[in-house]
JSON list of C-alpha atoms in Angstrom, two decimals:
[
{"chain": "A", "resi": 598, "resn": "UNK", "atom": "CA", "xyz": [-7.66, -6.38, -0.05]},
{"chain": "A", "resi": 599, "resn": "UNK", "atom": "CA", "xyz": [-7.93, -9.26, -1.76]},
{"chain": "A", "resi": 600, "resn": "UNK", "atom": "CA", "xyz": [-9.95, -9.47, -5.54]},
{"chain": "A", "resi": 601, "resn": "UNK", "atom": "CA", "xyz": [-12.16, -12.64, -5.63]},
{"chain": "A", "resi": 602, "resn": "UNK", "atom": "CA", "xyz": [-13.28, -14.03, -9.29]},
{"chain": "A", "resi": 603, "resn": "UNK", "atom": "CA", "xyz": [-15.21, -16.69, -9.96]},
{"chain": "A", "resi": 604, "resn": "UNK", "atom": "CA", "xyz": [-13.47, -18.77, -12.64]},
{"chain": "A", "resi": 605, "resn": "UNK", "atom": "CA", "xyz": [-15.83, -19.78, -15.96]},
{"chain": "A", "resi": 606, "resn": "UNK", "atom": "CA", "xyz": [-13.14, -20.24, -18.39]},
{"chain": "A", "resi": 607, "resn": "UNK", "atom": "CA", "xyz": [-9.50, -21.40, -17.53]},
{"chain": "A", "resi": 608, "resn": "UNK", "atom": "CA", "xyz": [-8.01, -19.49, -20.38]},
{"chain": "A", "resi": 609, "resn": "UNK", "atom": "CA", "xyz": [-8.57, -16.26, -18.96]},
{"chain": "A", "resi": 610, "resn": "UNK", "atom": "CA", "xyz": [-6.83, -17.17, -14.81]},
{"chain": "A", "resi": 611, "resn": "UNK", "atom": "CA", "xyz": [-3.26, -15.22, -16.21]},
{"chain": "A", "resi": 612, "resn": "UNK", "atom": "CA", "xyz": [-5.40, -12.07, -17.27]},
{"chain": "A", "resi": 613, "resn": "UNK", "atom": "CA", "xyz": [-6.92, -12.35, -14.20]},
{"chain": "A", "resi": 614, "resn": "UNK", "atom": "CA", "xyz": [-3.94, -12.72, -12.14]},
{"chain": "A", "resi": 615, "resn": "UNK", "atom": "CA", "xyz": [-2.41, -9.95, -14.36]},
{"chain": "A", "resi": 616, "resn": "UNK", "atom": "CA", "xyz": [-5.00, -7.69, -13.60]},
{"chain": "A", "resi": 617, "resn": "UNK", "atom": "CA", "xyz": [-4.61, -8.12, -9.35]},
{"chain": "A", "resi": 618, "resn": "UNK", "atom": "CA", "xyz": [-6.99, -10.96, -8.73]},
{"chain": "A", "resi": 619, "resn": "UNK", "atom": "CA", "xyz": [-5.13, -13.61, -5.98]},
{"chain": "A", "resi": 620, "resn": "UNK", "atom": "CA", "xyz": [-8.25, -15.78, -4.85]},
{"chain": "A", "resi": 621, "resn": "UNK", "atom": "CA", "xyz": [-10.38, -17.59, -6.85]},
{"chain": "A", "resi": 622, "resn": "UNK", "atom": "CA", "xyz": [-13.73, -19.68, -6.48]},
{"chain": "A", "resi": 623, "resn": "UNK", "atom": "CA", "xyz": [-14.82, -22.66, -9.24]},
{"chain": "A", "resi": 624, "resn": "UNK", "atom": "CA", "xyz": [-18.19, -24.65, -9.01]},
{"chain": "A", "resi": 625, "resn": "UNK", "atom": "CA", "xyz": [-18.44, -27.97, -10.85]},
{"chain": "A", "resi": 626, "resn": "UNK", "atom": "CA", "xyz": [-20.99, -29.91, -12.06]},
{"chain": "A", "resi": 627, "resn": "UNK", "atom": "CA", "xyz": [-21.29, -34.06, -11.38]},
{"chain": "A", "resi": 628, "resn": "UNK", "atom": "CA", "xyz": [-23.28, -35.94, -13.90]},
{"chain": "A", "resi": 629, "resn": "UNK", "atom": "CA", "xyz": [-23.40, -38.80, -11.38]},
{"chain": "A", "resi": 630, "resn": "UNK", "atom": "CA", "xyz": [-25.23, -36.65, -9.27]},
{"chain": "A", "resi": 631, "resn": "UNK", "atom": "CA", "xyz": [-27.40, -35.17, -11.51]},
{"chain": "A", "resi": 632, "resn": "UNK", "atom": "CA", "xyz": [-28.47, -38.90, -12.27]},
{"chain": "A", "resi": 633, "resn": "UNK", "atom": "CA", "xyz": [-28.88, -39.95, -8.69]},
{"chain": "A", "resi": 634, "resn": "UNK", "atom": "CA", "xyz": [-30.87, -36.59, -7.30]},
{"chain": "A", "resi": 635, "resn": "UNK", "atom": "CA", "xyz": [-32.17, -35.45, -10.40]},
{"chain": "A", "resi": 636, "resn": "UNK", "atom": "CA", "xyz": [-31.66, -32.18, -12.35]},
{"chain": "A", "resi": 637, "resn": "UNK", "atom": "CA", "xyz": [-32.38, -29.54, -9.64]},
{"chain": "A", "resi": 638, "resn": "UNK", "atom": "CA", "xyz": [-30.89, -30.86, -6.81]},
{"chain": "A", "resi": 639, "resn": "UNK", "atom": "CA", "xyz": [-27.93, -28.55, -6.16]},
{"chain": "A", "resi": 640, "resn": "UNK", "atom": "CA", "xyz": [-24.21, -28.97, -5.36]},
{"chain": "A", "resi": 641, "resn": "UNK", "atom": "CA", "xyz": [-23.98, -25.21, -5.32]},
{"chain": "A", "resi": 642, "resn": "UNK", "atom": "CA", "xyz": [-27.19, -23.57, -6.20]},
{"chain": "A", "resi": 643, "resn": "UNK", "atom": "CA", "xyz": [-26.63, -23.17, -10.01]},
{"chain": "A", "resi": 644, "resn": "UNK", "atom": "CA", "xyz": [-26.56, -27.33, -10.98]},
{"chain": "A", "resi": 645, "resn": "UNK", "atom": "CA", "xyz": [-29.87, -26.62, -12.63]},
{"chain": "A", "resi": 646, "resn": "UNK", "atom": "CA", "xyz": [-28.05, -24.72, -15.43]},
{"chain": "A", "resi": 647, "resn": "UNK", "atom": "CA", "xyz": [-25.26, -27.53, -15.57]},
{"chain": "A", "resi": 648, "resn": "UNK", "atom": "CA", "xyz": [-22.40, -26.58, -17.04]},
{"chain": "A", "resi": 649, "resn": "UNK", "atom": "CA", "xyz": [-23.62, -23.81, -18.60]},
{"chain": "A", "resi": 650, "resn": "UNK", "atom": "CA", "xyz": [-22.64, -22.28, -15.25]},
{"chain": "A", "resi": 651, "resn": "UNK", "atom": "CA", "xyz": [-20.25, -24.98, -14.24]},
{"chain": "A", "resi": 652, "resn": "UNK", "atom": "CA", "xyz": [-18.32, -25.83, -16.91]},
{"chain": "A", "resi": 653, "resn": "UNK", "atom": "CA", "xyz": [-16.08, -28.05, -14.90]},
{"chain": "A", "resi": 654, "resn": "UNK", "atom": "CA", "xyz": [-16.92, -31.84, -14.14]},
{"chain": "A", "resi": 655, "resn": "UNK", "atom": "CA", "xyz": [-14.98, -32.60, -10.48]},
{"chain": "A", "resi": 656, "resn": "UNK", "atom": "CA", "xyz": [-12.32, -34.33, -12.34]},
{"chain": "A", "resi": 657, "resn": "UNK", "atom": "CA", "xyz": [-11.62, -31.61, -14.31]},
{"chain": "A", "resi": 658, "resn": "UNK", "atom": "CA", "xyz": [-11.86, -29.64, -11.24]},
{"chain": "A", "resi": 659, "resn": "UNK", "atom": "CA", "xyz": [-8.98, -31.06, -9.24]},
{"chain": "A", "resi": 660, "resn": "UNK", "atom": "CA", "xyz": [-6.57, -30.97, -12.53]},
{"chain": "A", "resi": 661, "resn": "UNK", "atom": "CA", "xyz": [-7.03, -27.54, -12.55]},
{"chain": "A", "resi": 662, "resn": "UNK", "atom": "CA", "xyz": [-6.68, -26.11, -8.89]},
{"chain": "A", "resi": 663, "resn": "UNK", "atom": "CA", "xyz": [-3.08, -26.75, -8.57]},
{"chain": "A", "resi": 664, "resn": "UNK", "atom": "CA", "xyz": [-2.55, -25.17, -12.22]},
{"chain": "A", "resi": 665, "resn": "UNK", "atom": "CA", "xyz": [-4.27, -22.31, -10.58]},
{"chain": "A", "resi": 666, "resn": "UNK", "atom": "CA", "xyz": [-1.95, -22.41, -7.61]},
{"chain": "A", "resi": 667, "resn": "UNK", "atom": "CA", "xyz": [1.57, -22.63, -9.77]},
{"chain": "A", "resi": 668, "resn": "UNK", "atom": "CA", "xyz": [0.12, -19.05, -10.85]},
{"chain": "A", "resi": 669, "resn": "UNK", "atom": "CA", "xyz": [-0.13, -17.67, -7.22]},
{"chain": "A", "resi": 670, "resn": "UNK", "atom": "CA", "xyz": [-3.97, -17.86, -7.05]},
{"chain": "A", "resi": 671, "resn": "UNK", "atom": "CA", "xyz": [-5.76, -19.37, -3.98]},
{"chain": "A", "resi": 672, "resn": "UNK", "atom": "CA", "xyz": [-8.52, -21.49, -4.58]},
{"chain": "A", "resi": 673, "resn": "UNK", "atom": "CA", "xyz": [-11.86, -22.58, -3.28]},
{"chain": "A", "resi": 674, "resn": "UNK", "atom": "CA", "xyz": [-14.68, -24.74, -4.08]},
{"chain": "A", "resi": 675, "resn": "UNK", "atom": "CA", "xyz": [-18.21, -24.03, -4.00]},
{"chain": "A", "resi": 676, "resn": "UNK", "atom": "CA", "xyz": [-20.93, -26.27, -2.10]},
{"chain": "A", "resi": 677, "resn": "UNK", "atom": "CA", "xyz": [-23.14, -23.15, -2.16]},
{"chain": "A", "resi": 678, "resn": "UNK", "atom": "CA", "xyz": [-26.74, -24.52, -1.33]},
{"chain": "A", "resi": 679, "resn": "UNK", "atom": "CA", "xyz": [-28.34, -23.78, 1.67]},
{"chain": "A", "resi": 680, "resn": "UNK", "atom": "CA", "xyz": [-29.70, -27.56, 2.67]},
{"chain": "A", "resi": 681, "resn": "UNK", "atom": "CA", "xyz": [-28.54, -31.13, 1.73]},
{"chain": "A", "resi": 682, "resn": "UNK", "atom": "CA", "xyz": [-30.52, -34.59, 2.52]},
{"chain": "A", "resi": 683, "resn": "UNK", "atom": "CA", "xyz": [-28.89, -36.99, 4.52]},
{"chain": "A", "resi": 684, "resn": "UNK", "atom": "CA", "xyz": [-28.22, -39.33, 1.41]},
{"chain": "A", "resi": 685, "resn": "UNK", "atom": "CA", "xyz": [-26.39, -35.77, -0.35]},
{"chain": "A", "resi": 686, "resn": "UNK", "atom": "CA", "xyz": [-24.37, -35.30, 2.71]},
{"chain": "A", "resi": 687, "resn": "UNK", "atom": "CA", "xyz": [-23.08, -38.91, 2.65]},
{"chain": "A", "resi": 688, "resn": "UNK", "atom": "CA", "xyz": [-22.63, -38.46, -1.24]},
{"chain": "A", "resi": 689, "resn": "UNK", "atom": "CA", "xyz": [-20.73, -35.29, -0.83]},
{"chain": "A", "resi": 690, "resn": "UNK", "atom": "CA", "xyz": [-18.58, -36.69, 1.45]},
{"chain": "A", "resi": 691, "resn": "UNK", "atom": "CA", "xyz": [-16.73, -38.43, -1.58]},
{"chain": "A", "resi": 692, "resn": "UNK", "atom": "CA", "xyz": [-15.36, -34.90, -2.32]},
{"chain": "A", "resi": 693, "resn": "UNK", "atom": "CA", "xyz": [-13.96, -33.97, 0.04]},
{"chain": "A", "resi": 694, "resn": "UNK", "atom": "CA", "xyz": [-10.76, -35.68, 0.34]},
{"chain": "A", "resi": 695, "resn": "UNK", "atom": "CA", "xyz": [-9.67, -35.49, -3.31]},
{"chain": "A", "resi": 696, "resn": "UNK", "atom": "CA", "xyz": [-10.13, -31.99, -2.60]},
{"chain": "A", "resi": 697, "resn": "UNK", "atom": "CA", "xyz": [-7.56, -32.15, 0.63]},
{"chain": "A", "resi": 698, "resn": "UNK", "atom": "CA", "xyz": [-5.49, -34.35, -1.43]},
{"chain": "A", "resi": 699, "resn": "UNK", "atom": "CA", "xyz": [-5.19, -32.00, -3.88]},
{"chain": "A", "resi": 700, "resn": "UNK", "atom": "CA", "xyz": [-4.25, -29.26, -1.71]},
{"chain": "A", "resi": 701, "resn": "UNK", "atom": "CA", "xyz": [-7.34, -27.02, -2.10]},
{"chain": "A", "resi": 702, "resn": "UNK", "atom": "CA", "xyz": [-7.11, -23.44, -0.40]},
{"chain": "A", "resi": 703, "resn": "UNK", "atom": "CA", "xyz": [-10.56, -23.76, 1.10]},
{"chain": "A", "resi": 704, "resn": "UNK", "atom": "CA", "xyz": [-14.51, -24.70, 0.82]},
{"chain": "A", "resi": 705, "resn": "UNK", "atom": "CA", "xyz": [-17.53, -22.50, 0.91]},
{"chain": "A", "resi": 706, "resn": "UNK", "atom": "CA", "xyz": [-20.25, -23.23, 2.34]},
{"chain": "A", "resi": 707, "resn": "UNK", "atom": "CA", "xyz": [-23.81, -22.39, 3.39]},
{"chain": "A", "resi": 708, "resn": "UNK", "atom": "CA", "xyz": [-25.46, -25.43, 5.14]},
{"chain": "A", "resi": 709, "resn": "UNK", "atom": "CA", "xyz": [-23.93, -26.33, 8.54]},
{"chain": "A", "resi": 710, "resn": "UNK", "atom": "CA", "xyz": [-23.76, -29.91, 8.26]},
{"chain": "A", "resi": 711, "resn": "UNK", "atom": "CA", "xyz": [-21.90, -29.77, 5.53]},
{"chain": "A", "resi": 712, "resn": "UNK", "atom": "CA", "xyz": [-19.22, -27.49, 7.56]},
{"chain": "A", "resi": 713, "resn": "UNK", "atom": "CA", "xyz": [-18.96, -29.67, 9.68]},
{"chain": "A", "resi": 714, "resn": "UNK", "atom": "CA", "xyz": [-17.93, -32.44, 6.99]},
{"chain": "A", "resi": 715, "resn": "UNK", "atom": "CA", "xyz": [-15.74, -30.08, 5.64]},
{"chain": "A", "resi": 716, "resn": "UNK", "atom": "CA", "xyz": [-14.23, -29.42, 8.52]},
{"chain": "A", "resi": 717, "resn": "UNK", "atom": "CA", "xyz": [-13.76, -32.93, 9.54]},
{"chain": "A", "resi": 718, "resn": "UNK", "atom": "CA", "xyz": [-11.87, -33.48, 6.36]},
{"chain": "A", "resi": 719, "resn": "UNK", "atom": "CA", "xyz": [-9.31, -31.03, 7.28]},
{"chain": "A", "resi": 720, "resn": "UNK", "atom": "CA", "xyz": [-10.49, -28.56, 4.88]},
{"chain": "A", "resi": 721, "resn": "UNK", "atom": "CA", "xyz": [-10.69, -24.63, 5.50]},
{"chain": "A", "resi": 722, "resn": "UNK", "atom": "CA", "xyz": [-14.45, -23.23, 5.86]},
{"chain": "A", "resi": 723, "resn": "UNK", "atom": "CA", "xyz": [-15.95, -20.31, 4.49]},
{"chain": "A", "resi": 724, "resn": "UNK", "atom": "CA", "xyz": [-19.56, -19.33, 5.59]},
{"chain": "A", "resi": 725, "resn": "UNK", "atom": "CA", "xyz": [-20.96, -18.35, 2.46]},
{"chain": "A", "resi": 726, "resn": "UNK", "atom": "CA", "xyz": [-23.04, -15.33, 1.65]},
{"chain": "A", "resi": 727, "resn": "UNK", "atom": "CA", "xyz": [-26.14, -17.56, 1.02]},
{"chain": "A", "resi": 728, "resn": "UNK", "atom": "CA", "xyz": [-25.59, -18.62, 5.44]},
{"chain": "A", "resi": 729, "resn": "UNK", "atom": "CA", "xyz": [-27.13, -15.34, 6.29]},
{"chain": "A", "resi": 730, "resn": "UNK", "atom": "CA", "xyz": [-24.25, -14.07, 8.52]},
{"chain": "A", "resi": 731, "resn": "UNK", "atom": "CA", "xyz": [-26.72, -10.85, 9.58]},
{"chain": "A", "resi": 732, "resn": "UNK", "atom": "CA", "xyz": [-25.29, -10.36, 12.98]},
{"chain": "A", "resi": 733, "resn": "UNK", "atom": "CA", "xyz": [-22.61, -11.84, 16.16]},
{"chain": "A", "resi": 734, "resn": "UNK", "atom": "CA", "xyz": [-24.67, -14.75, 16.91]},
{"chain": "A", "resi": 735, "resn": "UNK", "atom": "CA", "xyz": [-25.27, -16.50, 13.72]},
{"chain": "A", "resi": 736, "resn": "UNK", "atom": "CA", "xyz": [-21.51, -16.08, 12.85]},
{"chain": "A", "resi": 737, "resn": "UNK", "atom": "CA", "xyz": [-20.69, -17.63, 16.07]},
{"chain": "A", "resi": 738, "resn": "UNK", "atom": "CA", "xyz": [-23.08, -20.26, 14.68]},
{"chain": "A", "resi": 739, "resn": "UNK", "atom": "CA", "xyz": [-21.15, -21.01, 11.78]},
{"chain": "A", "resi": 740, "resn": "UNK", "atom": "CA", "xyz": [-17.59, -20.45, 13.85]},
{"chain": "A", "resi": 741, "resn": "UNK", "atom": "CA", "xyz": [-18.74, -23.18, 16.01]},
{"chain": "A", "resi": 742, "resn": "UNK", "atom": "CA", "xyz": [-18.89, -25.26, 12.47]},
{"chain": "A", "resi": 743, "resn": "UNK", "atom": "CA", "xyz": [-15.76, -24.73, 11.70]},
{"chain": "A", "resi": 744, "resn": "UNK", "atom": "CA", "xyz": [-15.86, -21.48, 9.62]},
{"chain": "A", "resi": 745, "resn": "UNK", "atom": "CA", "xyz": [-12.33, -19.61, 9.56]},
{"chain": "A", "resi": 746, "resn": "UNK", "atom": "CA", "xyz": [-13.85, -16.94, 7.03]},
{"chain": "A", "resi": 747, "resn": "UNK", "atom": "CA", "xyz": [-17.34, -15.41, 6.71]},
{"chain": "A", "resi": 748, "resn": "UNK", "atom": "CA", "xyz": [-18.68, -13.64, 3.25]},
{"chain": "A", "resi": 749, "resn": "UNK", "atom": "CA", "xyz": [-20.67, -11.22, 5.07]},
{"chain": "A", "resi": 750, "resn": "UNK", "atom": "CA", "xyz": [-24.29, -10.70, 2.57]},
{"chain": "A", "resi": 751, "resn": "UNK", "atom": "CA", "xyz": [-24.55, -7.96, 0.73]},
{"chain": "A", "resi": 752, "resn": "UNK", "atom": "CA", "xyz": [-27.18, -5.79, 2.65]},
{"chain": "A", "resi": 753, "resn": "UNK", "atom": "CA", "xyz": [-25.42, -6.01, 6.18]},
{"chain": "A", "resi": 754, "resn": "UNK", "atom": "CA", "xyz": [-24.65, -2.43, 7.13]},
{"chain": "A", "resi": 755, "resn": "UNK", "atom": "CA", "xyz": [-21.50, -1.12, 8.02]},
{"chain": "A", "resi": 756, "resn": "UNK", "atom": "CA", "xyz": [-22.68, -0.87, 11.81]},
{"chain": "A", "resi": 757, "resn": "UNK", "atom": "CA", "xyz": [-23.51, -4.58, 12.02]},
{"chain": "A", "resi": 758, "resn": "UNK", "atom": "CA", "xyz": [-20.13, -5.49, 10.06]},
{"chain": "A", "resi": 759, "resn": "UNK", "atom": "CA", "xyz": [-18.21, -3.76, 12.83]},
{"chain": "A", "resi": 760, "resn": "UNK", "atom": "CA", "xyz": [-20.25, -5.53, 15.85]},
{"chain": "A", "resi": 761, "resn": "UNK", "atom": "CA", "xyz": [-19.73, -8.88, 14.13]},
{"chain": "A", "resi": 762, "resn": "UNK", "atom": "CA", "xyz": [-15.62, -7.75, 13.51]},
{"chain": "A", "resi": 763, "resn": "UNK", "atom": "CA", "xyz": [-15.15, -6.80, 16.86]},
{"chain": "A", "resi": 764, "resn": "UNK", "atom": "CA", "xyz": [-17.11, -9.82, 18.33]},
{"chain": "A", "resi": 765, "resn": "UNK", "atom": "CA", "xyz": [-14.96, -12.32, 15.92]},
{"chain": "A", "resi": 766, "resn": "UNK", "atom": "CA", "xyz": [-11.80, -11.04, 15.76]},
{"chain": "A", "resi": 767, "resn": "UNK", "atom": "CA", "xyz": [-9.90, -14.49, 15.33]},
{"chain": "A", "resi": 768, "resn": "UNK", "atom": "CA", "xyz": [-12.28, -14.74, 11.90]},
{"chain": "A", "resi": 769, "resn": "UNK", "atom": "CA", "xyz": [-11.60, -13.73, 7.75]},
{"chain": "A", "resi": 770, "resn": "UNK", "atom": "CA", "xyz": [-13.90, -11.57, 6.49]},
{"chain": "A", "resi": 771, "resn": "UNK", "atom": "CA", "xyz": [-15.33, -10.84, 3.05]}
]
């Protein structure tokens, strides 16, 4: 099994790697954004609280994936709201290949169009919690994306986890 953190504060990624944790997931927040779609329009469902919950700008974002990497961690990026406007997709789209560049483990993401721009970028998919993976067909949904991974939500019971396993073999699962 593998322990997933969300990283907050860079200082503490060698406790947390100490400690067992070997994948890791960072938000960021974009000021540019914020200025062209306004204060609640979200990258990944907490830009309203800025960088009190993403205390990373993008910039400071790609410095510190690799840095996270030297240490053995895998890292992925969070576009974690569940719809984007045409004009945010195109925007977003500007991320995406820093982020390949940069050698980024992987994406996750809730809204399928952005998937697919994801996946068109050459970067690895992961259907976020927040897609509603409840059962077979919606995860073939997102598979047809491009998701490689699915964060299965909370709730779904251990019956429907084993029809989606066993009807998705070929996919990760969280």
């Amino acid at each position: 099994m593998n322990v997933l953190v969300p990283v907050n504060n860079f200082e503490h990624i060698d406790d947390y790697i100490s400690s067992g944790a070997t994948e890791f997931y960072m938000g960021f927040h974009d000021n540019k954004w914020q200025e062209k779609f306004g204060p609640y329009a979200d990258i990944n469902r907490l830009t309203g609280y800025r960088s009190d919950a993403n205390p990373f700008s993008f910039q400071e974002l790609l410095e510190l994936i690799p840095e996270i990497q030297k240490r053995g961690g895998t890292v992925y990026i969070t576009f974690n709201s569940s719809m984007y406007s045409g004009e945010q997709l195109e925007y977003m789209e500007g991320y995406m290949d820093p982020l390949k560049e940069i050698g980024v483990d992987g994406v996750i993401v809730s809204c399928p169009e952005l998937m697919t721009i994801c996946k068109a970028h050459g970067l690895f998919c992961v259907a976020s919690t927040i897609a509603g993976c409840y059962n077979r067909d919606i995860v073939e949904f997102y598979k047809q994306a491009g998701a490689g991974r699915v964060i299965l939500p909370r709730d779904v019971t251990l019956e429907d986890m084993k029809k989606i396993t066993d009807a998705h073999k070929d996919l990760e699962y969280e």
